[in-house]
Every structure is written in C-alpha cells, then in structure tokens.
XYZ file of C-alpha atoms in Angstrom:
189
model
C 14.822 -91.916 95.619
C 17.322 -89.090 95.746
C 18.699 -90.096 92.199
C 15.033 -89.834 90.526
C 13.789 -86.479 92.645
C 17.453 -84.966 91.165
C 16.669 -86.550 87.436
C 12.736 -85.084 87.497
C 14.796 -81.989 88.724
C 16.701 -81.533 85.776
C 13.761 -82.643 83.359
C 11.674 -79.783 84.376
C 15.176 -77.169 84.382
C 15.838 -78.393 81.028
C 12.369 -78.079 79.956
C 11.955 -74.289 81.459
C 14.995 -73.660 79.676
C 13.798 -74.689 76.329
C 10.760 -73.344 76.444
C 12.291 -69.848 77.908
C 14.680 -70.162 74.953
C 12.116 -70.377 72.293
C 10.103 -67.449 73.695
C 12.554 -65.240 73.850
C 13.804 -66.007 70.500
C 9.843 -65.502 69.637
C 9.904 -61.897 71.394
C 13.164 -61.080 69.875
C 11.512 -62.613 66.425
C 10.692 -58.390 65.528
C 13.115 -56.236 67.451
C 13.365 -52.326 66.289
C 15.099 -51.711 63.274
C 16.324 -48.102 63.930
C 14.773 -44.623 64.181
C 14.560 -41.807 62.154
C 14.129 -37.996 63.339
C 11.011 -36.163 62.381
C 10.954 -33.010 60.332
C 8.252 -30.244 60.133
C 6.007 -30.923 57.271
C 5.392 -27.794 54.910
C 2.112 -25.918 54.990
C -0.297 -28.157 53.552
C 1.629 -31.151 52.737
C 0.039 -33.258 56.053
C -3.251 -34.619 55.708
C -4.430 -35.656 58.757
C -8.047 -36.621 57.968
C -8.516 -39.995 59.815
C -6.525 -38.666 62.833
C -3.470 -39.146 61.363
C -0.364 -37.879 62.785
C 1.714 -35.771 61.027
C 5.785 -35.780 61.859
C 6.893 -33.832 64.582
C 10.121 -31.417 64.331
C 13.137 -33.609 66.187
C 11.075 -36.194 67.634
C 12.490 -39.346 67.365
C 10.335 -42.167 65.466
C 10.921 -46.062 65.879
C 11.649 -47.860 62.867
C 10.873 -51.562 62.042
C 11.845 -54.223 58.613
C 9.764 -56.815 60.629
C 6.084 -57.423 61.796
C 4.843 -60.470 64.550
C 4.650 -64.000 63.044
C 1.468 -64.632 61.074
C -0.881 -66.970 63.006
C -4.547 -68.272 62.090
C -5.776 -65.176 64.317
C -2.630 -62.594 64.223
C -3.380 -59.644 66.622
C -3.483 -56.513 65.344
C -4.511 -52.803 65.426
C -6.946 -51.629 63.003
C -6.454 -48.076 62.210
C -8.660 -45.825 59.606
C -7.188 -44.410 56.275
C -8.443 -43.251 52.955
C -7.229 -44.950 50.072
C -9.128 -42.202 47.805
C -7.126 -39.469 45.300
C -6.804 -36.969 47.961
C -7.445 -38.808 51.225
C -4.668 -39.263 54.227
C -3.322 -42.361 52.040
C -0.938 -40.495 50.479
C -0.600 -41.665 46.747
C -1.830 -44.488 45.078
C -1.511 -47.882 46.418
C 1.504 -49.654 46.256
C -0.002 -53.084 44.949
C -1.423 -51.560 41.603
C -1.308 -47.557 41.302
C -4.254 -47.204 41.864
C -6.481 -45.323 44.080
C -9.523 -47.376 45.945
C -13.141 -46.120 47.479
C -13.519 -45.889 51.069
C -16.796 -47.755 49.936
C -14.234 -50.902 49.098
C -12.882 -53.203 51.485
C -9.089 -52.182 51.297
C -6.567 -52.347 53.463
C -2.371 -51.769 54.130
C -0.523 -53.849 55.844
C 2.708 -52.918 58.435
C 6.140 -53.314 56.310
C 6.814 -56.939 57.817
C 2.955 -58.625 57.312
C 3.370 -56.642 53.383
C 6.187 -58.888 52.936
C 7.486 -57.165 49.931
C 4.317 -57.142 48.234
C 3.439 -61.027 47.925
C 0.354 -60.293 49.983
C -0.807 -58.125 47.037
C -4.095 -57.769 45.754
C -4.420 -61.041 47.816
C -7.882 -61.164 50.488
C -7.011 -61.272 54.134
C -9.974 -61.685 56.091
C -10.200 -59.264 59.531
C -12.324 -60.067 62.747
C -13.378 -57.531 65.439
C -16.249 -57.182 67.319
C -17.869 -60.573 66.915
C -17.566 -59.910 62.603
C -15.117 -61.163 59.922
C -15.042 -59.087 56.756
C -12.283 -60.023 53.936
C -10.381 -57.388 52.826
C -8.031 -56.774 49.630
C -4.604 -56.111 50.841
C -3.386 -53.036 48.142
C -0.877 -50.779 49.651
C 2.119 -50.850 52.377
C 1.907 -49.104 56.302
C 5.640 -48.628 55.777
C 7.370 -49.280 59.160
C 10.523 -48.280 57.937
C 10.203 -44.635 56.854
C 8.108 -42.177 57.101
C 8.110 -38.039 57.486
C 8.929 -37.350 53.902
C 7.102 -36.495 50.978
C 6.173 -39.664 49.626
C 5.000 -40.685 53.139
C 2.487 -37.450 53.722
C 5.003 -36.553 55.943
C 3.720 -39.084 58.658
C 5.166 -41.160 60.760
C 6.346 -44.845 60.256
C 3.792 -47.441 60.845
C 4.150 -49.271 64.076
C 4.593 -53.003 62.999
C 1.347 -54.380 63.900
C -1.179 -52.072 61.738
C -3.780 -53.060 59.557
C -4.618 -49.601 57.718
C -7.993 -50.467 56.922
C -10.370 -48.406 54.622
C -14.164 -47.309 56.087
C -15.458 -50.402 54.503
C -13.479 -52.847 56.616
C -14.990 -50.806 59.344
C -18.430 -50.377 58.689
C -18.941 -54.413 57.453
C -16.710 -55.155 61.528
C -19.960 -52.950 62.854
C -17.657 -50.927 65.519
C -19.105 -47.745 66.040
C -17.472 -44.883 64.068
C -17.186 -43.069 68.066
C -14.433 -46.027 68.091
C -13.207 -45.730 64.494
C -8.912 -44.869 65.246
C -7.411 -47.403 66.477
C -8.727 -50.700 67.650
C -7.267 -53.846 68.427
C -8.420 -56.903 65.695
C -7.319 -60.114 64.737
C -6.399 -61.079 60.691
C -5.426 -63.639 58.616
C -4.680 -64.938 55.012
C -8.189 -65.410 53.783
C-alpha cells in the first residue's frame, strides 16, 4: 500500500512539474525585449488625435520583438487610430503605402502578431461586445521603437494591440464614450 500511495505521489509531482514547466515556458514565450528613453517631440510633430500618447522627455519605454501566441480567440486590446493622410497613424501603412478611411475596416497589429508583414493585407476577424467584424490587417503597432520621427514621436506599442480604425469600432457597436482602449479577442479570419 505504501509502495502505490509513494508511486501516485510521484505521478502527480511529475505531472505538476510538467505542466509548471510548460507554463512558464508559455509566460516566458514574450519576455521584454529592451527599452528605449523618450525624447521631447518638436512643436507640432505629435498628433495625438485618438488619445494618443506622445513620448515623454527621459521616461523610460518597454520594448518588445514578440507578441502572445495566436489562438482561435487571442486576447487583445483594441485601441483607436486613424489610418487617414494626416491622422495619428503617422504615414502610410506599412502593408501597401497607402493611406486608408476611417470609414474602412483597417487595422495594425503589435510587432510580434505583424510577423514581419505575412499578415498583410490578409482579414483578421475581431470580436468585442457580443460582434465579430473582419478587418484588413495594413500597417505595424511597432513594439520595438517608437519616439522618433517616423513613429509620430509616440511610444512603442505594447505587444498585445490591435490598432483598429473607427470602422472596426463602429461595426463591434461599443460606444464611442468607450472608444481608447478596450480589451477584444482576434483571429486569422
């Protein structure tokens, strides 16, 4: 009796540490990258329609080359940008050079779930709010730099950002009093 209370024992401490293995590997799956310090941006050279931030003199920004693994629902946080000529998107989209309406269901994806562009011009459908919309992936949320020129001088994108155009928000029917940041599910349409 002692023998198979001692072996059931070490079946379940084997199996805790397997599974506590694999989910730390899983957490450590998107660590930080580095960080880069902020500088002031010149007059003018910040748009921060859409509530976006604009880089702070000295402050100290996290950096990251990875995003969470893709899933069937991959949680997320939807935040608002403008992919129009002149709107808080900076220049034109990475996938095409091209500007987009905010009337068109567009969106950016964090530096990791971009994946070097082979999620370009490719549909990704997005779920909030008891909705799905599907939503042309056209431009990078750059987690890796940010607070420069070709950045809008803002910020790197956390890792888990779907920068989504008013479309994507209006067809998920959140209230624009919510419009910011809001936490979604996506995946590969």
């Amino acid at each position: 009796m002692k023998n198979s209370s001692f072996g059931a024992y070490l079946l379940v401490l084997l199996i805790f540490a397997t599974l506590t293995c694999c989910l730390d590997a899983r957490l450590q799956a998107c660590q930080p990258s580095g960080k880069i310090r902020g500088i002031m941006p010149p007059p003018g050279q910040c748009n921060p329609e859409n509530d976006s931030d604009c880089c702070k003199q000295g402050k100290m920004y996290t950096t990251y080359k990875c995003s969470p693994p893709v899933t069937g629902n991959t949680k997320a946080v939807l935040t608002l940008n403008s992919f129009q000529k002149g709107g808080d998107g900076g220049g034109p989209s990475e996938c095409d050079n091209q500007y987009h309406s905010d009337d068109t269901p567009v969106v950016a994806l964090s530096t990791g779930w971009y994946s070097g562009g082979d999620r370009c011009l490719n549909y990704i459908t997005v779920s909030a709010n008891g909705r799905s919309v599907k939503a042309k992936v056209v431009d990078e949320c750059d987690s890796t730099m940010g607070c420069d020129d070709e950045h809008d001088y803002q910020p790197p994108c956390p890792n888990n950002i779907v920068d989504a155009s008013k479309a994507v928000w209006e067809a998920l029917g959140i209230p624009e009093g919510d419009w910011g940041d809001y936490d979604i599910t996506w995946s590969d349409a």
